[in-house]
Tab-separated table of C-alpha atoms and ligand atoms in Angstrom:
chain	number	residue	atom	x	y	z
A	1	MET	CA	0.243	8.884	-26.906
A	2	GLU	CA	-2.670	7.824	-24.764
A	3	LEU	CA	-2.798	8.241	-20.994
A	4	ILE	CA	-5.221	5.968	-19.196
A	5	ILE	CA	-6.302	7.586	-15.954
A	6	GLY	CA	-8.567	6.682	-13.064
A	7	THR	CA	-11.511	8.760	-11.824
A	8	ARG	CA	-10.271	12.330	-11.877
A	9	ARG	CA	-11.881	13.368	-8.600
A	10	TRP	CA	-9.671	11.113	-6.555
A	11	SER	CA	-7.026	9.372	-8.664
A	12	THR	CA	-3.928	11.046	-7.303
A	13	TRP	CA	-1.655	8.586	-9.083
A	14	SER	CA	-3.197	9.569	-12.407
A	15	LEU	CA	-2.935	13.300	-11.772
A	16	ARG	CA	0.847	13.161	-11.359
A	17	PRO	CA	1.887	11.895	-14.829
A	18	TRP	CA	-0.986	13.831	-16.401
A	19	LEU	CA	0.592	17.063	-15.086
A	20	ALA	CA	4.028	15.987	-16.302
A	21	LEU	CA	2.639	15.168	-19.729
A	22	ARG	CA	0.924	18.556	-19.952
A	23	LYS	CA	4.220	20.275	-19.095
A	24	THR	CA	5.903	18.590	-22.083
A	25	GLY	CA	3.419	20.223	-24.464
A	26	ALA	CA	3.067	16.907	-26.337
A	27	ALA	CA	-0.260	15.922	-27.854
A	28	PHE	CA	-2.013	13.058	-26.068
A	29	THR	CA	-5.418	11.543	-25.638
A	30	GLU	CA	-6.958	10.603	-22.319
A	31	THR	CA	-9.066	7.618	-21.400
A	32	GLU	CA	-10.742	7.856	-18.004
A	33	VAL	CA	-11.620	4.558	-16.352
A	34	GLU	CA	-14.052	4.790	-13.482
A	35	LEU	CA	-12.457	3.363	-10.355
A	36	ARG	CA	-14.893	1.219	-8.441
A	37	ARG	CA	-12.262	-0.182	-6.084
A	38	GLY	CA	-12.761	-3.837	-6.886
A	39	GLU	CA	-12.385	-6.662	-9.320
A	40	ALA	CA	-14.506	-4.970	-11.974
A	41	THR	CA	-12.105	-2.020	-12.138
A	42	GLN	CA	-9.073	-4.255	-12.220
A	43	ALA	CA	-10.592	-6.156	-15.142
A	44	ASP	CA	-11.230	-2.836	-16.941
A	45	LEU	CA	-7.648	-1.716	-16.310
A	46	ALA	CA	-6.065	-5.079	-17.094
A	47	VAL	CA	-6.998	-4.432	-20.724
A	48	TYR	CA	-4.340	-1.695	-20.681
A	49	ALA	CA	-1.600	-3.025	-18.394
A	50	PRO	CA	-0.734	-6.117	-16.355
A	51	SER	CA	-0.717	-4.095	-13.137
A	52	GLY	CA	-4.499	-3.628	-13.369
A	53	LEU	CA	-3.940	-0.128	-11.985
A	54	ALA	CA	-4.157	3.397	-13.372
A	55	PRO	CA	-2.285	5.310	-14.682
A	56	VAL	CA	-0.956	3.665	-17.837
A	57	LEU	CA	0.788	5.365	-20.750
A	58	LYS	CA	0.572	3.956	-24.272
A	59	ASP	CA	3.176	5.222	-26.718
A	60	GLY	CA	2.814	3.335	-29.979
A	61	ASP	CA	3.156	-0.327	-29.102
A	62	LEU	CA	4.891	0.487	-25.828
A	63	THR	CA	3.032	0.290	-22.499
A	64	ILE	CA	4.388	2.009	-19.394
A	65	TRP	CA	2.654	1.741	-16.032
A	66	ASP	CA	3.165	3.231	-12.587
A	67	SER	CA	3.084	7.003	-12.109
A	68	LEU	CA	6.793	7.416	-11.372
A	69	ALA	CA	7.906	5.175	-14.254
A	70	ILE	CA	5.684	7.161	-16.633
A	71	CYS	CA	7.151	10.447	-15.392
A	72	GLU	CA	10.693	9.101	-15.824
A	73	TYR	CA	9.847	7.994	-19.363
A	74	LEU	CA	8.493	11.450	-20.195
A	75	ALA	CA	11.565	13.143	-18.720
A	76	GLU	CA	13.771	11.064	-21.027
A	77	LYS	CA	11.566	11.459	-24.081
A	78	TYR	CA	11.204	15.237	-23.693
A	79	PRO	CA	14.542	16.492	-22.288
A	80	ALA	CA	13.800	20.091	-23.315
A	81	ALA	CA	10.820	20.140	-20.932
A	82	HIS	CA	13.226	19.756	-17.959
A	83	LEU	CA	10.800	17.654	-15.968
A	84	TRP	CA	13.692	17.050	-13.589
A	85	PRO	CA	15.931	19.991	-12.573
A	86	VAL	CA	19.050	20.586	-14.683
A	87	ASP	CA	21.285	21.040	-11.638
A	88	PRO	CA	22.449	17.577	-10.419
A	89	SER	CA	22.002	18.263	-6.710
A	90	ALA	CA	18.548	19.813	-7.202
A	91	ARG	CA	17.685	16.840	-9.427
A	92	ALA	CA	18.825	14.337	-6.810
A	93	GLN	CA	16.710	16.018	-4.148
A	94	ALA	CA	13.690	16.340	-6.440
A	95	ARG	CA	13.968	12.595	-7.084
A	96	SER	CA	14.265	11.905	-3.341
A	97	ALA	CA	11.142	13.946	-2.608
A	98	ALA	CA	9.119	12.307	-5.393
A	99	ALA	CA	10.243	8.860	-4.222
A	100	GLN	CA	9.329	9.720	-0.636
A	101	MET	CA	5.825	10.673	-1.773
A	102	HIS	CA	5.565	7.616	-3.991
A	103	SER	CA	6.326	5.222	-1.165
A	104	GLY	CA	5.503	7.150	1.996
A	105	PHE	CA	3.106	9.500	3.810
A	106	MET	CA	0.823	6.483	4.265
A	107	ALA	CA	-1.309	7.907	7.076
A	108	LEU	CA	-1.928	11.166	5.204
A	109	ARG	CA	-2.780	9.227	2.062
A	110	SER	CA	-5.194	6.816	3.692
A	111	GLU	CA	-6.899	9.242	6.086
A	112	CYS	CA	-7.194	12.167	3.721
A	113	PRO	CA	-7.898	10.895	0.209
A	114	MET	CA	-8.043	13.385	-2.638
A	115	ALA	CA	-11.692	14.386	-3.105
A	116	LEU	CA	-11.919	17.250	-5.567
A	117	ASP	CA	-15.722	17.264	-5.450
A	118	GLN	CA	-15.897	17.596	-1.659
A	119	VAL	CA	-16.669	20.897	0.063
A	120	PRO	CA	-13.626	21.784	2.214
A	121	GLU	CA	-14.185	21.078	5.885
A	122	ALA	CA	-11.675	20.934	8.744
A	123	ARG	CA	-11.067	17.479	10.127
A	124	ALA	CA	-9.138	16.109	13.098
A	125	VAL	CA	-6.432	13.669	12.104
A	126	SER	CA	-4.650	10.831	13.912
A	127	PRO	CA	-1.198	11.162	15.526
A	128	ALA	CA	0.261	9.164	12.595
A	129	CYS	CA	-1.211	11.632	10.147
A	130	GLN	CA	0.032	14.559	12.258
A	131	ALA	CA	3.521	13.053	12.108
A	132	ASP	CA	3.230	12.868	8.307
A	133	LEU	CA	2.186	16.529	8.198
A	134	ALA	CA	5.155	17.549	10.350
A	135	ARG	CA	7.453	15.525	8.065
A	136	LEU	CA	5.894	17.182	5.034
A	137	ALA	CA	6.255	20.709	6.486
A	138	ARG	CA	9.924	20.054	7.235
A	139	LEU	CA	10.630	18.545	3.809
A	140	TRP	CA	8.993	21.429	1.970
A	141	ASP	CA	10.639	24.054	4.181
A	142	GLU	CA	14.118	22.578	3.687
A	143	MET	CA	13.767	22.165	-0.070
A	144	LEU	CA	12.186	25.556	-0.718
A	145	GLY	CA	14.870	27.188	1.422
A	146	ARG	CA	17.753	25.350	-0.192
A	147	HIS	CA	16.660	25.697	-3.824
A	148	GLY	CA	15.059	29.139	-3.525
A	149	GLY	CA	11.588	28.194	-4.863
A	150	PRO	CA	9.148	28.922	-6.283
A	151	PHE	CA	8.808	25.133	-6.592
A	152	LEU	CA	10.395	22.407	-4.484
A	153	ALA	CA	13.661	22.146	-6.384
A	154	GLY	CA	13.586	25.543	-8.106
A	155	SER	CA	11.574	25.476	-11.316
A	156	TRP	CA	8.575	23.138	-11.689
A	157	SER	CA	9.547	19.464	-11.703
A	158	ILE	CA	8.095	15.990	-11.335
A	159	ALA	CA	8.472	16.414	-7.559
A	160	ASP	CA	5.815	19.139	-7.731
A	161	ALA	CA	3.529	16.841	-9.701
A	162	PHE	CA	3.879	14.330	-6.877
A	163	PHE	CA	2.922	16.877	-4.218
A	164	THR	CA	0.026	18.527	-6.046
A	165	PRO	CA	-2.469	15.952	-4.690
A	166	VAL	CA	-1.174	16.730	-1.182
A	167	ALA	CA	-2.009	20.402	-1.690
A	168	THR	CA	-5.606	19.390	-2.513
A	169	ARG	CA	-5.767	17.267	0.650
A	170	LEU	CA	-4.603	20.178	2.824
A	171	ARG	CA	-7.367	22.303	1.308
A	172	THR	CA	-10.133	19.679	1.446
A	173	TYR	CA	-9.511	18.738	5.078
A	174	GLY	CA	-8.660	22.228	6.364
A	175	LEU	CA	-5.162	21.154	7.393
A	176	ASN	CA	-3.007	24.142	8.226
A	177	LEU	CA	0.704	23.442	7.825
A	178	SER	CA	1.549	26.212	10.296
A	179	ASP	CA	0.180	23.858	12.994
A	180	TYR	CA	2.957	21.452	12.014
A	181	GLY	CA	5.998	23.715	11.960
A	182	ASP	CA	5.606	25.598	8.686
A	183	HIS	CA	6.642	29.270	8.807
A	184	GLY	CA	4.701	30.246	5.702
A	185	ALA	CA	6.794	28.979	2.808
A	186	GLY	CA	5.096	25.570	2.738
A	187	SER	CA	1.565	26.993	2.789
A	188	ALA	CA	2.476	29.449	0.026
A	189	TYR	CA	3.926	26.574	-1.999
A	190	ALA	CA	0.720	24.529	-1.567
A	191	ALA	CA	-1.320	27.508	-2.797
A	192	ARG	CA	1.028	27.826	-5.796
A	193	LEU	CA	0.448	24.195	-6.748
A	194	LEU	CA	-3.316	24.735	-6.692
A	195	GLU	CA	-2.989	27.816	-8.901
A	196	ASP	CA	-1.095	25.904	-11.576
A	197	GLU	CA	-2.957	26.346	-14.862
A	198	ASP	CA	-2.703	22.675	-15.808
A	199	PHE	CA	-3.957	21.550	-12.421
A	200	ARG	CA	-6.916	23.889	-12.869
A	201	VAL	CA	-7.796	22.209	-16.154
A	202	TRP	CA	-7.747	18.829	-14.384
A	203	GLU	CA	-9.836	20.128	-11.514
A	204	GLU	CA	-12.428	21.661	-13.787
A	205	ALA	CA	-12.794	18.386	-15.685
A	206	ALA	CA	-12.975	16.463	-12.390
A	207	ARG	CA	-15.853	18.596	-11.178
A	208	GLY	CA	-17.633	18.137	-14.495
B	1	LIG	N1	2.106	2.728	-7.469
B	1	LIG	C1	1.073	2.880	-8.470
B	1	LIG	C2	-0.278	2.980	-7.793
B	1	LIG	C3	-1.424	2.992	-8.780
B	1	LIG	C4	-2.780	2.870	-8.104
B	1	LIG	O1	-2.900	2.411	-6.943
B	1	LIG	N2	-3.830	3.263	-8.834
B	1	LIG	C5	-5.194	3.175	-8.331
B	1	LIG	C6	-5.954	4.445	-8.679
B	1	LIG	S1	-5.356	5.910	-7.915
B	1	LIG	C7	-5.962	2.078	-9.037
B	1	LIG	O2	-5.791	1.891	-10.222
B	1	LIG	N3	-6.830	1.367	-8.314
B	1	LIG	C8	-7.622	0.329	-8.891
B	1	LIG	C9	-8.966	0.214	-8.234
B	1	LIG	O3	-9.413	1.216	-7.657
B	1	LIG	O4	-9.564	-0.845	-8.345
B	1	LIG	C10	1.405	4.127	-9.315
B	1	LIG	O5	2.215	4.932	-8.852
B	1	LIG	O6	0.906	4.278	-10.436
């Protein structure tokens, strides 16, 4: 398999399926395409998939694009890796959380892009971004409480891959979840995501 990813320092969409793929233990190659945010990049990426966006997974003659679709494909291909929780209710909630991240938290995403090469520095954020952070703190608190941790729906799942970039944003922009209603569990969870050994491999490569 080949995973085509965007610039590691800030391609959050690429990081998610990359983490899921690492958790399967399957062998894969990586092709990093530099994202220049324009037509040139889309032309580079269009060679791999019609979306003209990273990430893209190639498995033989099959092409899969979009981070969530790639993760779903991996979950089906490698059932023993339990990329989604075994328990149906935990699985349903893990899927809800991943979908919420995939299609939401717009203010947090646009105001606080992942920047793994940036020195952490506290930043003031807009009311829309504050509302996203409060929503995030509540979501994490409820899921960690209900499923008992250490990850969102119990053991590590695709939902955690989707929130790993958020943990980097909290760190980079000095955003403290306790200012948004977290009682400690959410901050500890964010720290856990950043300690993940696969994430560390990504981060090291991103920083060159
Ligand atoms: N919904 C898509 C979003 C993919 C996406 O927006 N990828 C960005 C990189 S993070 C991209 O390829 N941008 C092209 C560009 O920068 O020109 C997914 O989940 O994979």
